[in-house]
Short mmCIF file of C-alpha atoms and ligand atoms in Angstrom, two decimals:
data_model
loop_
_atom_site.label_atom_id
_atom_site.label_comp_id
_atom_site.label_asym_id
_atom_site.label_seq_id
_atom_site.Cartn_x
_atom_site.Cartn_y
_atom_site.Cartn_z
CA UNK A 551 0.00 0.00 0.00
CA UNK A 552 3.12 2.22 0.32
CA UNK A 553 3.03 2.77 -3.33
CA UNK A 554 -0.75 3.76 -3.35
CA UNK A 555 -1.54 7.81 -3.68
CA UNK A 556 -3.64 10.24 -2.14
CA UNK A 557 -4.96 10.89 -6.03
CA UNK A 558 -5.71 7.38 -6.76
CA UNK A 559 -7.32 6.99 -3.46
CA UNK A 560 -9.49 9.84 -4.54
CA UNK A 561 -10.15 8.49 -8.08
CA UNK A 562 -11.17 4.77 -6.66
CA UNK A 563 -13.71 6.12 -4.03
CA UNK A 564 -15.23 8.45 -6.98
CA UNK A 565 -15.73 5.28 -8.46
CA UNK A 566 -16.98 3.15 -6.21
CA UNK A 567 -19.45 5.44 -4.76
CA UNK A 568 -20.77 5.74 -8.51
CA UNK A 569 -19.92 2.13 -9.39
CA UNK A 570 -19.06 3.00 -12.70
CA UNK A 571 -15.57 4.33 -14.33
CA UNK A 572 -17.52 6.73 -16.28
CA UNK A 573 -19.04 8.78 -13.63
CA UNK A 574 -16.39 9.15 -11.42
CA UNK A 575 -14.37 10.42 -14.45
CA UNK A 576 -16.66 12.99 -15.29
CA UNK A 577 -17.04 14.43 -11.40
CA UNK A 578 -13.11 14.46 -11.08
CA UNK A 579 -12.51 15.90 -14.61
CA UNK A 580 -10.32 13.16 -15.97
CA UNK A 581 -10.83 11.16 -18.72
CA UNK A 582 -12.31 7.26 -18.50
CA UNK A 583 -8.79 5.68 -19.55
CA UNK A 584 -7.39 7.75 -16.62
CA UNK A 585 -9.54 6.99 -14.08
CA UNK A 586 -8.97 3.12 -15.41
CA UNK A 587 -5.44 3.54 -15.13
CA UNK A 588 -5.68 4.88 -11.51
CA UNK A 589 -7.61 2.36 -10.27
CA UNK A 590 -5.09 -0.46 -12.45
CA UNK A 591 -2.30 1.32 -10.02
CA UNK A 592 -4.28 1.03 -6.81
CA UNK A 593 -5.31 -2.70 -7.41
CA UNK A 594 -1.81 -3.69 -8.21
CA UNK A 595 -0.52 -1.45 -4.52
CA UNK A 596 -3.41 -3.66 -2.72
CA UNK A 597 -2.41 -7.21 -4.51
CA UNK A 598 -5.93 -8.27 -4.78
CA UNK A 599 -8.60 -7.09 -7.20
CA UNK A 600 -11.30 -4.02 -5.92
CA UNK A 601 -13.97 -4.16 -8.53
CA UNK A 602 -15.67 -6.97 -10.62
CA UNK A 603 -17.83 -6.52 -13.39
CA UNK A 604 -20.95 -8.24 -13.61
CA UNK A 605 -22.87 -7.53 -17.23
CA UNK A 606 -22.52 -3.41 -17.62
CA UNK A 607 -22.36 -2.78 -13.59
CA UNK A 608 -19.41 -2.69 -11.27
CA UNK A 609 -19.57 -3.99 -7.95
CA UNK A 610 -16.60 -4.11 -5.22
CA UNK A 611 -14.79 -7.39 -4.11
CA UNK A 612 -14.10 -8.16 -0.72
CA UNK A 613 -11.15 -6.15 -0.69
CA UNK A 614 -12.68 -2.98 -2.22
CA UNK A 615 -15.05 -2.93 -0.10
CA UNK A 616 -12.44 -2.51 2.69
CA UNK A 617 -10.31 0.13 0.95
CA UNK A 618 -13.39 2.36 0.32
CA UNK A 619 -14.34 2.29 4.00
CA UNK A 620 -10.60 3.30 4.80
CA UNK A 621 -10.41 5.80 2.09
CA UNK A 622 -13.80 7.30 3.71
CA UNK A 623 -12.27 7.11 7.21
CA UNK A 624 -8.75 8.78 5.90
CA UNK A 625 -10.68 11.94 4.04
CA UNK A 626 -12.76 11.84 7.12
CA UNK A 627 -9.60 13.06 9.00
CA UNK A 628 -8.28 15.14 6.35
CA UNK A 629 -11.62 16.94 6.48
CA UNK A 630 -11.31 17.67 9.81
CA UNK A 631 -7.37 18.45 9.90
CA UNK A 632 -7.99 21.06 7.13
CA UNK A 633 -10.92 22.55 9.62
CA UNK A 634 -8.40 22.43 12.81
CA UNK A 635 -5.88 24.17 10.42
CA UNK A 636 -8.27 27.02 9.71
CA UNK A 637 -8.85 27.54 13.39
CA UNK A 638 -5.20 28.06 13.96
CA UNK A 639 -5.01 30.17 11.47
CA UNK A 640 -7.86 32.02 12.82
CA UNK A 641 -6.29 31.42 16.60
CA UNK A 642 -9.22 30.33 17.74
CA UNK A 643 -7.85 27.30 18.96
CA UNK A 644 -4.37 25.28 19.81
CA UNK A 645 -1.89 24.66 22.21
CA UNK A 646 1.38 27.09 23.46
CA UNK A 647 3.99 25.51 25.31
CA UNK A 648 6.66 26.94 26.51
CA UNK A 649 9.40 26.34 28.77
CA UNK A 650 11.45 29.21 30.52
CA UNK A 651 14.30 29.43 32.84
CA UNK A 652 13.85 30.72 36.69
CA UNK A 653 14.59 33.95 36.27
CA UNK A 654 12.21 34.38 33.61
CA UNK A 655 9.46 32.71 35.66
CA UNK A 656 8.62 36.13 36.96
CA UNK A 657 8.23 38.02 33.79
CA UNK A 658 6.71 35.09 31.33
CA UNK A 659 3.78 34.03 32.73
CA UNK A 660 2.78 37.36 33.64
CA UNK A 661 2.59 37.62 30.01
CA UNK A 662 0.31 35.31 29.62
CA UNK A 663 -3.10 36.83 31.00
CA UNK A 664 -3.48 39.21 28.88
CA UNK A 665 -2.47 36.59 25.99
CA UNK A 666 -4.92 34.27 27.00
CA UNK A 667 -7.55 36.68 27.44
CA UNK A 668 -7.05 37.57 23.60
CA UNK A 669 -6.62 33.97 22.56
CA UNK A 670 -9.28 32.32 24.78
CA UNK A 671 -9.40 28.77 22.76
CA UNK A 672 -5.30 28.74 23.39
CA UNK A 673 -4.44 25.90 26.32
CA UNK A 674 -1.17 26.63 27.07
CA UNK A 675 1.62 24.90 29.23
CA UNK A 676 4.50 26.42 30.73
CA UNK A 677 7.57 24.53 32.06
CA UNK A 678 9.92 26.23 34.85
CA UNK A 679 13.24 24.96 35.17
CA UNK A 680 16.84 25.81 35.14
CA UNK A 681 19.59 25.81 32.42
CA UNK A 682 20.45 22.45 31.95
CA UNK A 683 16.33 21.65 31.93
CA UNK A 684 15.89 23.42 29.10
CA UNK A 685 18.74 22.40 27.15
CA UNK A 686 17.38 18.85 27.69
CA UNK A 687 13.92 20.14 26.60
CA UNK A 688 15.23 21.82 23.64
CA UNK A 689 17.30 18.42 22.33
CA UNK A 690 14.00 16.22 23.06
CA UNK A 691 11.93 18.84 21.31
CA UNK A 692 9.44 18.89 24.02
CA UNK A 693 8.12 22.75 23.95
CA UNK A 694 7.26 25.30 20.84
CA UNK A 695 9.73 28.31 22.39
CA UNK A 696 11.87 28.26 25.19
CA UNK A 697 13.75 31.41 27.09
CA UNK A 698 17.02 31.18 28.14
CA UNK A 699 19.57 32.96 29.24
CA UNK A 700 22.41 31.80 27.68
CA UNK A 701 21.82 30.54 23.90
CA UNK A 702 23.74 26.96 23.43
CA UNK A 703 26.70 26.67 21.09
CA UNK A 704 26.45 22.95 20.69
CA UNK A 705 22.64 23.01 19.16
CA UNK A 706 21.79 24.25 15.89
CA UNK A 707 18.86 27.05 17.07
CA UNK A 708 17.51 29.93 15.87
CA UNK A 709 17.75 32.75 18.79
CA UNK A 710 16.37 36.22 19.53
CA UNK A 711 17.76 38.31 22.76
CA UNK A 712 14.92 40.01 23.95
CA UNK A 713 15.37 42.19 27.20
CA UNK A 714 18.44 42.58 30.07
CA UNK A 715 18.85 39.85 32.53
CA UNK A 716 21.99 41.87 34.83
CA UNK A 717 22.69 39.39 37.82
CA UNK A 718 23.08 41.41 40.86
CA UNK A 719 24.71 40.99 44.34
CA UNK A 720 22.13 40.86 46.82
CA UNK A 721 22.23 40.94 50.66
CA UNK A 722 20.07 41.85 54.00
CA UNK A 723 18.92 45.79 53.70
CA UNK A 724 20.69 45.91 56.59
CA UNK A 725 24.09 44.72 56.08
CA UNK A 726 27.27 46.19 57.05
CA UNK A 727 28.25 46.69 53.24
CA UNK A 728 25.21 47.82 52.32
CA UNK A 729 25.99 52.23 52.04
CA UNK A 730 29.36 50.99 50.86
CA UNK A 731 29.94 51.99 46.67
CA UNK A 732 32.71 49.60 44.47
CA UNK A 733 33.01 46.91 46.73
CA UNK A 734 35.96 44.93 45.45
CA UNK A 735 35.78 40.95 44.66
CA UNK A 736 38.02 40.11 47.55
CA UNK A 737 36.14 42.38 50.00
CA UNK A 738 33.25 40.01 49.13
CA UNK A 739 34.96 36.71 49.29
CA UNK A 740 35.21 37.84 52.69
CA UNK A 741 31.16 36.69 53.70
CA UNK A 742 29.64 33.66 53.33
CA UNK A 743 27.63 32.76 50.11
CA UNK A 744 24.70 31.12 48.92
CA UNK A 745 24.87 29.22 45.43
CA UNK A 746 22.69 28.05 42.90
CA UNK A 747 22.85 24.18 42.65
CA UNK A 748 24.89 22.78 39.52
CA UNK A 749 22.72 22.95 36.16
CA UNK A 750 22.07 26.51 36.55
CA UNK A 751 22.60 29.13 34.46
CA UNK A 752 23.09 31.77 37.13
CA UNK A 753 25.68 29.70 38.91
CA UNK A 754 27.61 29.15 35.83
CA UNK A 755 27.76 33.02 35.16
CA UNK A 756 28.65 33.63 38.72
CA UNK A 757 31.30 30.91 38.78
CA UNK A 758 32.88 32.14 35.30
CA UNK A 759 33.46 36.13 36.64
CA UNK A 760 34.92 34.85 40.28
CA UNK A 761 37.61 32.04 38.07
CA UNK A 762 38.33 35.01 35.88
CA UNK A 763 39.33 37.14 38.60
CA UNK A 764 40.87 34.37 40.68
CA UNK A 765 38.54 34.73 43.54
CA UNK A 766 37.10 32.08 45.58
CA UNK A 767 34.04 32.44 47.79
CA UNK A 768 32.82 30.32 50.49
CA UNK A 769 30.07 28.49 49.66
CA UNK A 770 27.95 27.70 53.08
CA UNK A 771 24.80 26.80 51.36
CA UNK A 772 23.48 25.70 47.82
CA UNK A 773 20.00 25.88 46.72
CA UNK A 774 17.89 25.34 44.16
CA UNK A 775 15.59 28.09 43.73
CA UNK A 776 15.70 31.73 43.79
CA UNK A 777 13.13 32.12 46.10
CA UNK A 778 14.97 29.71 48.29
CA UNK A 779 17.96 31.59 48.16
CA UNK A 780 16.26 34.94 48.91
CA UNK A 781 14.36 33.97 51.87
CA UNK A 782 17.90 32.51 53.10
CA UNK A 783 19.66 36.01 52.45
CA UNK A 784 16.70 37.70 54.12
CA UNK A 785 17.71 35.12 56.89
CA UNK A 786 21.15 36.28 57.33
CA UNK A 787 22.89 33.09 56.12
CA UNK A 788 24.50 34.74 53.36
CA UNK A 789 24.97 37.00 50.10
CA UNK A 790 24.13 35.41 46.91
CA UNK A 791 23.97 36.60 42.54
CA UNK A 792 20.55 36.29 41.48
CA UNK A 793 18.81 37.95 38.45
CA UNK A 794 17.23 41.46 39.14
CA UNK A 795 13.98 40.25 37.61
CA UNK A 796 13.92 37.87 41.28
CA UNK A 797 13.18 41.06 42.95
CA UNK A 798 9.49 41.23 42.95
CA UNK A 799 7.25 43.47 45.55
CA UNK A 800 7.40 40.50 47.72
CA UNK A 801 7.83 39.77 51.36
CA UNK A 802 11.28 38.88 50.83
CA UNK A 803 12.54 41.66 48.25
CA UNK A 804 11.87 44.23 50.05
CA UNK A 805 13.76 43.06 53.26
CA UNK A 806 17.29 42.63 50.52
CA UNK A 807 19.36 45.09 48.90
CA UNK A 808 21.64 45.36 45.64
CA UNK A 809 25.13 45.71 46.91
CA UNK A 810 27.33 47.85 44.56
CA UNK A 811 30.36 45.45 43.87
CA UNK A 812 32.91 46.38 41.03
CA UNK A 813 32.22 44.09 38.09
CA UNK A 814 28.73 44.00 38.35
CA UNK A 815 26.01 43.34 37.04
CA UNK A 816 26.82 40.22 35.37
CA UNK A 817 25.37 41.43 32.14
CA UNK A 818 22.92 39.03 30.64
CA UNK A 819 20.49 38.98 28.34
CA UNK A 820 17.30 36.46 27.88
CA UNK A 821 16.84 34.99 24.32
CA UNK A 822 13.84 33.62 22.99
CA UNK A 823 15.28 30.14 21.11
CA UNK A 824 13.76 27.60 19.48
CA UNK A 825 15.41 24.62 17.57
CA UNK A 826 16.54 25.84 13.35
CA UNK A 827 14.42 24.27 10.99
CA UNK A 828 11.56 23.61 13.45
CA UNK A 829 8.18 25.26 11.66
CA UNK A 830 6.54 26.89 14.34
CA UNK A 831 2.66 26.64 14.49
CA UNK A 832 0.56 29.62 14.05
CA UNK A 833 0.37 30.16 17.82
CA UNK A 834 3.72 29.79 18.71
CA UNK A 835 4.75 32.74 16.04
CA UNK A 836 2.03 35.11 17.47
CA UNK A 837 2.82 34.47 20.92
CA UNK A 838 6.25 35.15 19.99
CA UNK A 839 5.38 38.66 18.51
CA UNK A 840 3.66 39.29 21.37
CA UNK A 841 7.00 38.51 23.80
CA UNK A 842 9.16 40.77 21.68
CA UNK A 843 6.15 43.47 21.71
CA UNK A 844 5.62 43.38 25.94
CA UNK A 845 9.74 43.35 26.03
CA UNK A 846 10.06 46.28 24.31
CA UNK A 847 7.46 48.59 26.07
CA UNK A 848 8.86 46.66 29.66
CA UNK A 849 12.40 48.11 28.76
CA UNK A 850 11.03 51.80 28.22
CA UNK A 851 8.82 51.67 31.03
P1 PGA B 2256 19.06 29.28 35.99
O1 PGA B 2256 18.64 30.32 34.90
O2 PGA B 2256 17.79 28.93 36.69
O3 PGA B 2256 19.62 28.11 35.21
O4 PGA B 2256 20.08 29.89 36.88
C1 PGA B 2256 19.04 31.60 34.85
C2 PGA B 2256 20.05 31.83 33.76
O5 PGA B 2256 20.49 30.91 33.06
O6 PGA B 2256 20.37 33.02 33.63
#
């Protein structure tokens, strides 16, 4: 059946609805040696006859009588594919998923009311994780567009840097460094830190400017979540590099402060990435319009 087409599918259940060569010719503007020809193609794909002719009328063996219930049942499903297309062409339906790094968790899926309340028909899922999640993601091919901080060299992808992600140095409000300006690397090598757990994308960038500077902090607790971490600052167990986007009107944020230390911020940037060559569906492009768009007015606000 491998060899069989979509066109002499069509031709043979012309004909066998019509049970004659003749008429289903005439409704599919070909000519009768055609449509004979088709169906000559499709009986030798099948290996066993489809029609016999009994005095001037055609009837369908065994066998035909199977394929036209399949053909039925396959432009059944193309009928309704070519109406599920339309919708998402229309938007009125279809699925979003996305998968975003920590950071971004607190600008994303604020994003997404005002998205959804355009798009109502749109289900959308949205997966949180770190660095290495999402390059894992991104090889299995799991989500439609991913953000990232850090766009990777070893997969082919197609990447668009949308807004600033500067990591920042971030202690109690009230800590002794807090009034001071330029604090040097060394000076803060001095307190205890709190890390990001291996994987993540912050802890990479954070590890990369102390190694370049030869400076080596002490690590007294890792953990893996920014929230984690900031409740643990606001605790007093520590200084840690988080994004600036972590600092939400929260409990928590408002009870840290942004030290000034010389070689920050850690200037970042999140991309919007998605693997070359993959065709992204109609939602996926207009939700990605719509990032760009909100990034834009969010960095002039
Ligand atoms: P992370 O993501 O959760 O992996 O640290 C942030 C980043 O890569 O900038």
């Amino acid at each position: 059946m491998k060899q069989a087409t979509l066109h002499q599918l069509k031709v043979f259940e012309a004909a066998a609805r019509h049970g004659s060569f003749t008429r289903a010719a005439e409704e599919l503007f070909l000519t009768q040696p055609t449509v004979s020809m088709q169906v000559k193609q499709l009986t030798k794909a099948v290996g066993l006859p489809l029609f016999e002719q009994v005095g001037k009328r055609l009837y369908l063996t065994e066998a035909g009588k199977e394929l036209f219930t399949t053909c039925r049942a396959i432009f059944e499903q193309l009928a309704q594919l070519e109406m599920t297309v339309a919708d998402l062409k229309g938007l009125k339906q279809g699925q979003l998923r996305l998968a975003v790094i920590t950071t971004a968790k607190y600008f994303v899926p604020r994003l997404l009311g005002p998205f959804c309340q355009r798009y109502p028909g749109i289900d959308i899922s949205l997966q949180v994780t770190n660095h290495s999640g999402i390059l894992e993601r991104l090889t299995d091919n799991l989500d439609d567009l991913y953000v990232m901080s850090q766009v990777p060299e070893h997969l082919d992808v197609v990447f668009q840097p949308f807004l600033d992600n500067p990591l920042v140095v971030l202690a109690p409000a009230n800590h002794p460094l807090a009034n001071e300006k330029n604090i040097s690397l060394s000076r803060l090598a001095e307190e205890p830190f709190i890390m990001r757990e291996p994987g993540s994308g912050t802890r990479k960038a954070v590890q990369k400017l102390f190694a370049a500077h030869e400076i080596s902090v002490e690590v007294k607790l890792e953990l893996g979540s920014n929230e984690a971490i900031k409740q643990a600052i606001a605790g007093g167990l520590g200084l840690s590099v988080l994004s600036r986007h972590t600092l939400t009107p929260d409990g928590a944020s408002s009870e840290l402060t942004v030290l000034d230390v010389e070689h920050f911020p850690i200037h970042r940037n999140w991309y919007v990435v998605y693997p070359n060559g993959k065709q992204l569906s109609v939602v996926a492009r207009t939700y990605l319009e719509y990032l760009l768009d909100a990034a834009k007015q969010f960095a002039t606000s």
